Coordinates of C-alpha atoms and ligand atoms in Angstrom, one line a residue:
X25 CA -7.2 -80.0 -35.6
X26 CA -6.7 -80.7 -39.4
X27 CA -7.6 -77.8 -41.8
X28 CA -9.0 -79.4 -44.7
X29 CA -8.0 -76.6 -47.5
X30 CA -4.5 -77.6 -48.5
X31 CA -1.4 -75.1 -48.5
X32 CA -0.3 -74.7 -51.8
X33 CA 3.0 -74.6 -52.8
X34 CA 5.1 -73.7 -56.0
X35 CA 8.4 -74.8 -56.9
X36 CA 10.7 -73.5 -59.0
X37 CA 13.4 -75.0 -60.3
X38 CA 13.3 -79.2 -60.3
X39 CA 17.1 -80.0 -60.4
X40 CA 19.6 -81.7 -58.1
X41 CA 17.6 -80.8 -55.1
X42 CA 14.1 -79.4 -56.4
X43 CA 13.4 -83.3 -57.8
X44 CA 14.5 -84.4 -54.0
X45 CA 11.9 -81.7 -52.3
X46 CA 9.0 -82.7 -55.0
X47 CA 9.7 -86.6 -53.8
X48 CA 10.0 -85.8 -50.5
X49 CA 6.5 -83.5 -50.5
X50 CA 5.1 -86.8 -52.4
X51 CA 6.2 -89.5 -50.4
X52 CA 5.8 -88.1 -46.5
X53 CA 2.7 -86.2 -47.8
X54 CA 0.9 -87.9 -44.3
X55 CA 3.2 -86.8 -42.0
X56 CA 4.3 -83.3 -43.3
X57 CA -0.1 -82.9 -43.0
X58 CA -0.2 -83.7 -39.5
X59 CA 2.9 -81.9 -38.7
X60 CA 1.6 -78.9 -40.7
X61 CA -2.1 -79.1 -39.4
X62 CA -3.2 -79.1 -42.8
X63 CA -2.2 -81.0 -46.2
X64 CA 0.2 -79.3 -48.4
X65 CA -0.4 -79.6 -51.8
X66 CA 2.1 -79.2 -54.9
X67 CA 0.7 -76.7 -56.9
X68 CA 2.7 -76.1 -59.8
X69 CA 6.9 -77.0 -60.7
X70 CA 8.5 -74.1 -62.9
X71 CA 11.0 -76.2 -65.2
X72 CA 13.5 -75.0 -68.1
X73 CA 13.2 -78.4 -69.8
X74 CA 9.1 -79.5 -70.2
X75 CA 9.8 -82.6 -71.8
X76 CA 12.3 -84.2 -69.5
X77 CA 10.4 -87.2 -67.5
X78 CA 9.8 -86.0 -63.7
X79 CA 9.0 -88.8 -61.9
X80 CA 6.1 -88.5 -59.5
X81 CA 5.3 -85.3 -60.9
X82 CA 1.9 -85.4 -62.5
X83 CA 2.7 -83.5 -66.1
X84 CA -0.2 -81.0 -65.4
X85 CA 2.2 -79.3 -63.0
X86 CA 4.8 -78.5 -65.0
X87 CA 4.9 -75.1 -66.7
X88 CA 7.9 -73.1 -68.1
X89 CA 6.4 -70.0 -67.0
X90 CA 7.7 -69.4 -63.3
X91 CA 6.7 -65.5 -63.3
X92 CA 2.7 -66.7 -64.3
X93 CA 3.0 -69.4 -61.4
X94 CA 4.3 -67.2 -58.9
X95 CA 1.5 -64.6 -59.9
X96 CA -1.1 -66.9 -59.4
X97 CA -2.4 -65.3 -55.8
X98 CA -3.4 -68.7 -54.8
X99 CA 0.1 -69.8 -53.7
X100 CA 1.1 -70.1 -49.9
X101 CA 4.6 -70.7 -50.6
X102 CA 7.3 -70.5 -53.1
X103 CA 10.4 -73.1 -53.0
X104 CA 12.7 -71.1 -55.1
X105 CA 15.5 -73.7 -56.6
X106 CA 16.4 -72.4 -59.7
X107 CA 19.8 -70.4 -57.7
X108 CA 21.6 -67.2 -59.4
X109 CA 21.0 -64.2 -59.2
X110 CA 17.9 -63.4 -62.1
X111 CA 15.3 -64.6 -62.4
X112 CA 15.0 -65.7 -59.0
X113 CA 15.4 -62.3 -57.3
X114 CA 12.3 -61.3 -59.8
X115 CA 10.4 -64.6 -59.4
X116 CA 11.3 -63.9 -55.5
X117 CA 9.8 -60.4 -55.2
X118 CA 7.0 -60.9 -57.6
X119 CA 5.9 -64.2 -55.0
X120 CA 6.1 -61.8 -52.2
X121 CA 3.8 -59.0 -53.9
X122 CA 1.8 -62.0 -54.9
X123 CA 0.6 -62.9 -51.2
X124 CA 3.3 -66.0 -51.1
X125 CA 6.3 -66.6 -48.3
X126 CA 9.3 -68.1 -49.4
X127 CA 11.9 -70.7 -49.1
X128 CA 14.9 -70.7 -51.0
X129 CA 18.5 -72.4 -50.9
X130 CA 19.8 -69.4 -52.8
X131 CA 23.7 -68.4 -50.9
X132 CA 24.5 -66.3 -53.9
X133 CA 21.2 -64.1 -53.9
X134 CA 21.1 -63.8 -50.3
X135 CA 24.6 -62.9 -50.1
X136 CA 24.3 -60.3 -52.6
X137 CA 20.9 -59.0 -51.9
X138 CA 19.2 -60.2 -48.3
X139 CA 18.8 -57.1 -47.0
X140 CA 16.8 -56.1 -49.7
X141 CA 14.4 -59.5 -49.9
X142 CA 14.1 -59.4 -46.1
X143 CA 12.5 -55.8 -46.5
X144 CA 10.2 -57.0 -49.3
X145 CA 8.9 -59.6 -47.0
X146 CA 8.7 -57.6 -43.7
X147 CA 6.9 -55.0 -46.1
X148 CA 4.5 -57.2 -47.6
X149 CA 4.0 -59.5 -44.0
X150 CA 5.7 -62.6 -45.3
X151 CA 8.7 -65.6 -44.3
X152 CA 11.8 -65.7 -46.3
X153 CA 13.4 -68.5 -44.9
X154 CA 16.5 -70.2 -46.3
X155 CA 18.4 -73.1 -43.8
X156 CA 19.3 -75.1 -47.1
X157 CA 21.5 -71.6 -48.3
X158 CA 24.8 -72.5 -45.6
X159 CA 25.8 -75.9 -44.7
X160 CA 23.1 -77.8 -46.8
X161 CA 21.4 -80.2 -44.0
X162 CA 23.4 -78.8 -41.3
X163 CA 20.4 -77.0 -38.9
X164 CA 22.5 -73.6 -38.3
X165 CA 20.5 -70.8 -39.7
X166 CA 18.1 -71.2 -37.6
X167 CA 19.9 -71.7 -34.1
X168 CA 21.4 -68.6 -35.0
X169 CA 18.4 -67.1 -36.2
X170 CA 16.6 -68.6 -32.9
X171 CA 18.2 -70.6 -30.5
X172 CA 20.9 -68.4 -29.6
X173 CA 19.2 -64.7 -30.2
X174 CA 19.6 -64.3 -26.5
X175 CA 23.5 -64.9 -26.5
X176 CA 26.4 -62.7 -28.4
X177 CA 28.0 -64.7 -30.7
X178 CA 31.8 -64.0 -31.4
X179 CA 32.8 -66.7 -33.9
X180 CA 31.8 -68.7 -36.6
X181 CA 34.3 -70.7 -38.0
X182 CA 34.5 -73.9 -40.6
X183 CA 33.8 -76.1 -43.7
X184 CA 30.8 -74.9 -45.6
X185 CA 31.6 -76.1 -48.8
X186 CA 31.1 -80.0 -49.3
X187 CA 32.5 -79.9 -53.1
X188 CA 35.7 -78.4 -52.2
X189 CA 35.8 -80.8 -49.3
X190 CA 35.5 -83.4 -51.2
X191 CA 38.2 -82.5 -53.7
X192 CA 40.4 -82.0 -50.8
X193 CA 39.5 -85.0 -48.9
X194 CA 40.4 -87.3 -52.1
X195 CA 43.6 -85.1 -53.0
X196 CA 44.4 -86.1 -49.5
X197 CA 43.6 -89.4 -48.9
X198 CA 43.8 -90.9 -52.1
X199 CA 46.1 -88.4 -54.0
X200 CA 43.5 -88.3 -56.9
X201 CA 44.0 -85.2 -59.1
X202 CA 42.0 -82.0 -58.7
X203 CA 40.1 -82.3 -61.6
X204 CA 39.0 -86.2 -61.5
X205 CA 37.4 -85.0 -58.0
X206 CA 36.0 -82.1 -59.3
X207 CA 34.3 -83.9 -61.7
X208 CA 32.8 -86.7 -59.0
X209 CA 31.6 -84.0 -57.1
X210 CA 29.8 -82.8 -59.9
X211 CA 28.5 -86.1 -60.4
X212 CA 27.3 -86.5 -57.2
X213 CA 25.1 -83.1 -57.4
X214 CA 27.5 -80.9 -54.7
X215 CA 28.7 -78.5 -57.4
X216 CA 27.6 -75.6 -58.3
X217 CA 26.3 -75.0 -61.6
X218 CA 29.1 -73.3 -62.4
X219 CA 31.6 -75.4 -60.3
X220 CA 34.3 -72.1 -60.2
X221 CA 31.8 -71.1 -57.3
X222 CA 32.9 -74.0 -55.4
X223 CA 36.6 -73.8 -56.0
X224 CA 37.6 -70.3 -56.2
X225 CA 35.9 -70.2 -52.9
X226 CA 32.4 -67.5 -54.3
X227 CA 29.8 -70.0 -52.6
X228 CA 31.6 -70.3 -49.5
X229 CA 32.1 -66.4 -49.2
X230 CA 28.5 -65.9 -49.7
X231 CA 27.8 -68.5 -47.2
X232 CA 30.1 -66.4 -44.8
X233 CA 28.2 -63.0 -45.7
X234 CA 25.1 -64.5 -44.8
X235 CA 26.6 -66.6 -41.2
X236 CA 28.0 -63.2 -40.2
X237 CA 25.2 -61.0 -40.3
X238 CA 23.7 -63.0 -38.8
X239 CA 25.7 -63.7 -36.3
X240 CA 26.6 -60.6 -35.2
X241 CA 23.2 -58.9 -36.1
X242 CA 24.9 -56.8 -39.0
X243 CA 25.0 -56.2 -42.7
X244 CA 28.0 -57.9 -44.3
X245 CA 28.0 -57.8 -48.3
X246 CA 30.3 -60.2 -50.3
X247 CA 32.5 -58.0 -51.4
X248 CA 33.6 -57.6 -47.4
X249 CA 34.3 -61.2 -47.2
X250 CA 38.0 -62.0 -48.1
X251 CA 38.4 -64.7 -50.6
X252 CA 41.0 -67.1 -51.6
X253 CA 39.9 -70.2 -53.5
X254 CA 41.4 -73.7 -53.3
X255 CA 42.8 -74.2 -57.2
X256 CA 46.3 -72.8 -55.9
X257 CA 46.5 -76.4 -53.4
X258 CA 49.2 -78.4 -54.6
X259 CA 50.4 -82.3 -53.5
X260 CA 53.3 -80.1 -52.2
X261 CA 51.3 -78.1 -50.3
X262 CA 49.8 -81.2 -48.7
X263 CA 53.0 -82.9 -47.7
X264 CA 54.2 -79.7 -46.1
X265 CA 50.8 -79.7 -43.7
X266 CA 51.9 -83.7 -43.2
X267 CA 54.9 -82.8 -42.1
X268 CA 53.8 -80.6 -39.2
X269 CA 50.6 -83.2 -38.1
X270 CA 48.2 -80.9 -40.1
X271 CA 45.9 -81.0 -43.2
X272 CA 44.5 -78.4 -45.4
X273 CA 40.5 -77.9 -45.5
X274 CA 39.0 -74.7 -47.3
X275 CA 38.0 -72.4 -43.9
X276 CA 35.3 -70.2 -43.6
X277 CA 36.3 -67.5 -40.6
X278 CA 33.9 -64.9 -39.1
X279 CA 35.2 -63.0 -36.0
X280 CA 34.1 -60.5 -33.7
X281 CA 37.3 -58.1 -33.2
X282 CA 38.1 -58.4 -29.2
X283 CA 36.9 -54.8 -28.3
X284 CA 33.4 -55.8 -30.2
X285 CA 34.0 -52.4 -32.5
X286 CA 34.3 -54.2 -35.5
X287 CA 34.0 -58.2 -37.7
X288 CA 35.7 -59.5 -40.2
X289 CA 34.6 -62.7 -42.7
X290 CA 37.3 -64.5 -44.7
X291 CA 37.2 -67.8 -47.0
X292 CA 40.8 -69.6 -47.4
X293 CA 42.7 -72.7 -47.5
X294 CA 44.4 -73.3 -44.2
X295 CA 46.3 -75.9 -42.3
X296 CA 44.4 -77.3 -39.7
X297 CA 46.3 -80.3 -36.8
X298 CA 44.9 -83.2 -37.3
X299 CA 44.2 -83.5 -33.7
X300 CA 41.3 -80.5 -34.7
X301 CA 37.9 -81.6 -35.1
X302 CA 37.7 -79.9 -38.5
X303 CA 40.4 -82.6 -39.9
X304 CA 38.4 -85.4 -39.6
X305 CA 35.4 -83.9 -41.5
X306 CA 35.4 -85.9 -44.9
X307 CA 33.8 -85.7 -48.7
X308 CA 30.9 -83.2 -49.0
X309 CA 30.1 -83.0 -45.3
X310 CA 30.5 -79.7 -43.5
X311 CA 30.9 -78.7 -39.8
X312 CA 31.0 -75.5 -38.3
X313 CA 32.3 -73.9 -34.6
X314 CA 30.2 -71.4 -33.1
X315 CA 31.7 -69.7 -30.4
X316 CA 29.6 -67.3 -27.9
X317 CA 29.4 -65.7 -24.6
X318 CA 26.8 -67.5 -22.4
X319 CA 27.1 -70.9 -24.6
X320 CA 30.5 -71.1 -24.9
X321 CA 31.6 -73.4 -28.0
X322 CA 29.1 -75.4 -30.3
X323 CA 29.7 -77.6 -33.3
X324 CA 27.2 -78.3 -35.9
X325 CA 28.2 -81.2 -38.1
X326 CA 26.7 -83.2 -41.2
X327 CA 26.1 -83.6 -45.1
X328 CA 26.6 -80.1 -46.4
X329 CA 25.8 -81.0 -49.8
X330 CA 23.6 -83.2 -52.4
X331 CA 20.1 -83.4 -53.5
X332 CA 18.5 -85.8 -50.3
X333 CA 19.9 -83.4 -47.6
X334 CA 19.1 -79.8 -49.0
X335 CA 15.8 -81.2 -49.8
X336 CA 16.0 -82.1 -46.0
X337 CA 16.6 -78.6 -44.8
X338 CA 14.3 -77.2 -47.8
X339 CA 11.8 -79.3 -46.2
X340 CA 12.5 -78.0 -42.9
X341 CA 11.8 -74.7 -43.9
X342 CA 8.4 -75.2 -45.6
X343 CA 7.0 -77.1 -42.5
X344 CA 7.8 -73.5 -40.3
X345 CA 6.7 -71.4 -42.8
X346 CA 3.3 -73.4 -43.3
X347 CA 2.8 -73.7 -39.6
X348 CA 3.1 -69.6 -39.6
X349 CA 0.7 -69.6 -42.4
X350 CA -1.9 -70.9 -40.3
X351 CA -1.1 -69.3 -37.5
X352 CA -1.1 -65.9 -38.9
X353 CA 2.6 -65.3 -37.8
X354 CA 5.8 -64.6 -39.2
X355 CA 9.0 -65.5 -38.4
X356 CA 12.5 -63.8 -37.2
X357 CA 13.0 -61.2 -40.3
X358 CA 16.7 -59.8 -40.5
X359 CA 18.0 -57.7 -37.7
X360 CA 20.8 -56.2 -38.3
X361 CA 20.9 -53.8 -36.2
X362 CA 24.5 -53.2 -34.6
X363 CA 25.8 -52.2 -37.7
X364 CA 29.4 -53.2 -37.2
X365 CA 32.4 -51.9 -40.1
X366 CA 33.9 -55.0 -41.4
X367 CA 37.9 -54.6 -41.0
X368 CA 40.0 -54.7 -43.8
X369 CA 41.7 -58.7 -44.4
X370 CA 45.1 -56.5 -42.9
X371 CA 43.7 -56.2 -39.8
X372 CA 43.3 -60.4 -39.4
X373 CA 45.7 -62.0 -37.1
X374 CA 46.6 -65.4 -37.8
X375 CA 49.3 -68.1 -38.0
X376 CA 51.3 -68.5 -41.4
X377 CA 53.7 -71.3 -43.2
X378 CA 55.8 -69.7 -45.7
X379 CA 57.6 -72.0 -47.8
X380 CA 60.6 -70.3 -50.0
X381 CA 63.2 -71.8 -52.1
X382 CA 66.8 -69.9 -51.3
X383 CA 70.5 -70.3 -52.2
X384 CA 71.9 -73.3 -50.3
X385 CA 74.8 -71.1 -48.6
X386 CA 75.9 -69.6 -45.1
X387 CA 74.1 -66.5 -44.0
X388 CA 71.0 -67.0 -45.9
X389 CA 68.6 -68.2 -42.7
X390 CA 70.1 -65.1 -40.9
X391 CA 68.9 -62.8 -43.7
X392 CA 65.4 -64.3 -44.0
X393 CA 65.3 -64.1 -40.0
X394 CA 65.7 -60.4 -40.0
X395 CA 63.4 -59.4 -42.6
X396 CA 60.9 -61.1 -40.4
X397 CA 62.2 -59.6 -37.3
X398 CA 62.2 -56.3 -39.0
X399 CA 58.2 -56.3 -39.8
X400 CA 57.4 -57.8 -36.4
X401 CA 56.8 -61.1 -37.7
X402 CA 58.3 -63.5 -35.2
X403 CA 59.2 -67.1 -36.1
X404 CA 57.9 -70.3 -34.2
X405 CA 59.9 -72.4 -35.9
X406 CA 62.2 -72.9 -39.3
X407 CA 63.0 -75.8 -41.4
X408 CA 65.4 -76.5 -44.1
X409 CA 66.0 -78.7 -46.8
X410 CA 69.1 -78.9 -48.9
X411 CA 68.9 -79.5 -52.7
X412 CA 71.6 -79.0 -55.6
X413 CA 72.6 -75.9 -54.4
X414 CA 69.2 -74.6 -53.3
X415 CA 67.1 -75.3 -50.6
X416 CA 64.0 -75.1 -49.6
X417 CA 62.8 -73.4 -45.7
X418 CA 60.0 -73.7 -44.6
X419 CA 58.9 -70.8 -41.5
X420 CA 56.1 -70.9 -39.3
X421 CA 55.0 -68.4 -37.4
X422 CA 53.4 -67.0 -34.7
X423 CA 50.0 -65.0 -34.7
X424 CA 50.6 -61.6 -36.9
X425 CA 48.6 -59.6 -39.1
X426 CA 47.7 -60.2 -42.2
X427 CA 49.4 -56.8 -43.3
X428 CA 52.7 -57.2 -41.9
X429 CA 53.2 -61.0 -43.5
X430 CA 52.2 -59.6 -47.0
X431 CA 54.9 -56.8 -46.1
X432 CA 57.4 -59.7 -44.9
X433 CA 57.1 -61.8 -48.4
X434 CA 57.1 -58.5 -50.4
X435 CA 60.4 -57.6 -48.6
X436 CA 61.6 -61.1 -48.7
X437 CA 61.0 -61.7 -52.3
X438 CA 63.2 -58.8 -53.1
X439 CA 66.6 -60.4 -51.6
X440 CA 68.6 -62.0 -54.0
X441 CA 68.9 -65.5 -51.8
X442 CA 65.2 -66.1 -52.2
X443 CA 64.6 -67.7 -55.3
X444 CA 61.0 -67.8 -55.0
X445 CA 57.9 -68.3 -52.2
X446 CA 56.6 -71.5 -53.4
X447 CA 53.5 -71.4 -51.2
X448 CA 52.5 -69.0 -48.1
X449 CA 48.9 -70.6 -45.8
X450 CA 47.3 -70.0 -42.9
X451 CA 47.4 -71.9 -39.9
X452 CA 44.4 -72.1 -38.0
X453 CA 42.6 -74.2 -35.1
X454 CA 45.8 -74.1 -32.8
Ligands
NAI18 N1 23.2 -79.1 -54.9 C1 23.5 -78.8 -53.6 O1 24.1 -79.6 -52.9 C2 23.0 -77.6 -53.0 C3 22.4 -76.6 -53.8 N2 22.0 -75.4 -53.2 C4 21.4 -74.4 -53.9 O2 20.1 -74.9 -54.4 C5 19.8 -74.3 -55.6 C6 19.5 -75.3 -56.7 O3 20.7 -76.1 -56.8 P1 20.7 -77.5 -57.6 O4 19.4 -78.2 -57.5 O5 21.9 -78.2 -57.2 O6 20.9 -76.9 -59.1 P2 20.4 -77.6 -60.5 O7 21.2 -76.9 -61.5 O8 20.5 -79.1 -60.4 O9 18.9 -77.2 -60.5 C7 18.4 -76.0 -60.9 C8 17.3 -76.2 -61.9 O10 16.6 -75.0 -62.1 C9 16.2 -75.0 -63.5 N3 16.0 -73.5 -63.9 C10 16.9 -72.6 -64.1 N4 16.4 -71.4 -64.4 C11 15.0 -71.7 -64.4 C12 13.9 -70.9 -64.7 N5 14.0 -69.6 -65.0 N6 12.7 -71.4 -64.6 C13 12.5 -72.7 -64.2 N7 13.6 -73.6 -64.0 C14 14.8 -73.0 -64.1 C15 17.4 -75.6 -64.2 O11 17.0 -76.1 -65.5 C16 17.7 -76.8 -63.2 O12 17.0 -77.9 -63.5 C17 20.9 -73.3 -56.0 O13 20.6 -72.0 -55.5 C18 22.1 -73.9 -55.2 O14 23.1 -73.0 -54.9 C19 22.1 -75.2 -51.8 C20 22.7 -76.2 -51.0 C21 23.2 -77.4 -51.6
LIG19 N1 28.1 -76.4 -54.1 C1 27.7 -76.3 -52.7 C2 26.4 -76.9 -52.5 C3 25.9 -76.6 -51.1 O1 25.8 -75.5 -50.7 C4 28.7 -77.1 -51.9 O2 29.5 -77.9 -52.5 O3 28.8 -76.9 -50.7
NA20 NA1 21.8 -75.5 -43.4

């Protein structure tokens, strides 16, 4: 049956994907009623800039004062999409104390301070609820959250940032320059605010903070998640991965160490085949592998950035938390219970291509062959290119640690017949 007092809801923030959830709520009004059991009404929109036009949004809504609207007591739920770190932690608590649940899209504040918003809502009785934070429209939160609570999950793995994506989609196929893509992708509305998130790879770590505790029911902070962004990606770079059937796509990795005692989270460029999955996902889409016990592998693919498709997840979100409203429930709240360490990035066993430029004379492949045979690096395969008197080799290898490679190119670099290590990446997805 149809409750007839509406849910009101504040938003915050009316940018790139606020304006989307404001038309959205506007035009599908009906259906998000009958879904909901109630109507849901738009109650107030916290802007920065008043006198900018909003269409569809009736002018009487529009205040500059997000703490006063979030204080209001009247408020079901709170849409925060203003993103950093204050005010919306503030704005976040105050809605909480305030009698409000929350949805938010917010990586970097969940990242840095979930824990501590989760126990703000358990305490007061609320939702915080936030599928639009990882992988824009992609559902994955929530299966996590949800659909596979019952099974262990042991790795999360893939694209989560659609800006970076997109630059190295178009560097790829198109051979555009970095910063011609950068600057479409800010266009588009897939960049951050500050677009060095994006690229120096701080959005996608705090999107794998947030997939790994959840995934493996623990706390991991940002500063645990390993971090490489993708400015350092060169043409070069790219025509090496063509060279052995691969590509390069900014990875983000969560693993449960074998003997469960331990996770790690990293955020890199790596090569990926181009028989992989992960190769074919192009511009601002995302897709990520979850691998567990009783399920075995899943893939959740799709836009993983832009105004329509947050709003899409945003909207998601406000339809369960409403429906909890009326119910008088709450949803999951954090469980991070197993409290696993998070290894060190030295402890991360992977694949590598080094590329080094070396004298062009005899010996020199033996000597670079026992510096890796000396750290227990051991080499799938080597290939060399001649050049005026220098040459270029490039060595793959098999799976070693992260430690004894960055002890390889230290001890590597120091041999006279390496002029330099023009580029060392990961090799994943084989
Ligand atoms: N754009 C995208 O594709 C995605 C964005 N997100 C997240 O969604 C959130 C919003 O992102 P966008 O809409 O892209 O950003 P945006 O920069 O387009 O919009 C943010 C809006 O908030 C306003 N604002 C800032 N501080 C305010 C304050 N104190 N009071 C009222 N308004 C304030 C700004 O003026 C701006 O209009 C961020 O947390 C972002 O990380 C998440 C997934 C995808
Ligand atoms: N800037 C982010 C937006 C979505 O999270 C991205 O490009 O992925
Ligand atoms: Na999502």
């Amino acid at each position: 049956m149809m409750r007839t007092r509406p849910l009101k809801v504040a938003l915050l923030g009316c940018g790139v994907v606020g304006s989307e959830v404001a038309r959205i709520m506007t035009t599908h009004a009906a259906d998000l009623a009958a879904r909901i059991g109630a109507p849901v009404e738009l109650a107030g929109v916290a802007v920065r800039r008043p006198d900018k036009v909003r269409e569809g949004i009736p002018a009487e809504l529009i205040t500059t004062d997000a703490t006063a609207l979030v204080k209001r007591g009247d408020i079901d739920v709170v849409v925060e999409l203003i993103g950093g770190i204050e005010p919306a932690r503030s704005l976040i608590t105050t809605a909480f104390e305030h009698g409000a649940s929350v949805v938010s899209a917010n990586k970097a504040l969940l990242a840095q301070d979930g824990a501590g918003l989760h126990a703000i809502a358990e305490e007061q009785n609320k939702d915080l609820y936030y599928e639009a934070a990882v992988a824009g429209a992609i559902p994955l939160i929530r299966p996590l959250r949800e659909s596979l609570a019952g099974d262990k999950v042991n790795r999360v793995l893939g694209i989560v940032n659609g800006t970076t994506n997109f630059i190295l989609d178009k560097m790829d196929s198109t051979g555009a320059g970095y910063q011609e893509a950068l600057d479409e992708a800010s266009a588009l509305g897939y960049a951050e605010a500050d677009p060095t998130a994006d690229v120096e790879g701080f959005d996608a770590a705090a999107k794998a903070a947030i997939l790994a505790g959840i995934a493996f029911h623990t706390r991991v902070g940002l500063d645990d998640v390993y971090r490489e962004g993708m400015t350092e990606v060169t043409a070069a770079d790219f025509a090496s991965a063509k060279g052995m059937g691969c590509t390069i796509k900014l990875l983000a990795i969560c693993e449960r160490a074998a003997d469960g005692g331990s996770v790690t989270a990293r955020v890199h460029p790596a090569m990926i085949p181009l028989a992989h999955p992960l190769a074919s996902v192009r511009g601002a889409y995302n897709a990520v592998f979850v691998e567990s016990d009783a399920a075995g592998q899943l893939m959740f693919y799709g836009p993983g950035a832009g105004g329509a498709p947050t709003a899409s997840a945003v909207l998601g979100d406000l339809v369960a938390v409403c429906r909890n409203r009326i119910s008088g429930a709450t949803g999951p709240g954090a469980s991070a219970y197993t409290q696993l360490p998070v290894s060190p990035m030295g402890e991360v066993v992977t694949r590598y291509h080094i590329s080094l430029d070396v004298a062009d004379k005899p010996g020199v492949l033996a000597q670079v062959a026992t510096v890796f045979a000396e750290h227990g690096v051991s080499i799938d395969t080597v290939r060399q290119q001649g050049k005026d008197g220098e040459a270029s080799l490039v060595v793959v290898t098999h799976h070693a640690s992260d430690a004894s490679l960055n002890g390889t190119v230290e001890a590597l670099r120091s041999l006279d017949t390496v002029r330099g290590v023009a580029s060392i990446m990961r090799v994943e997805g084989e």
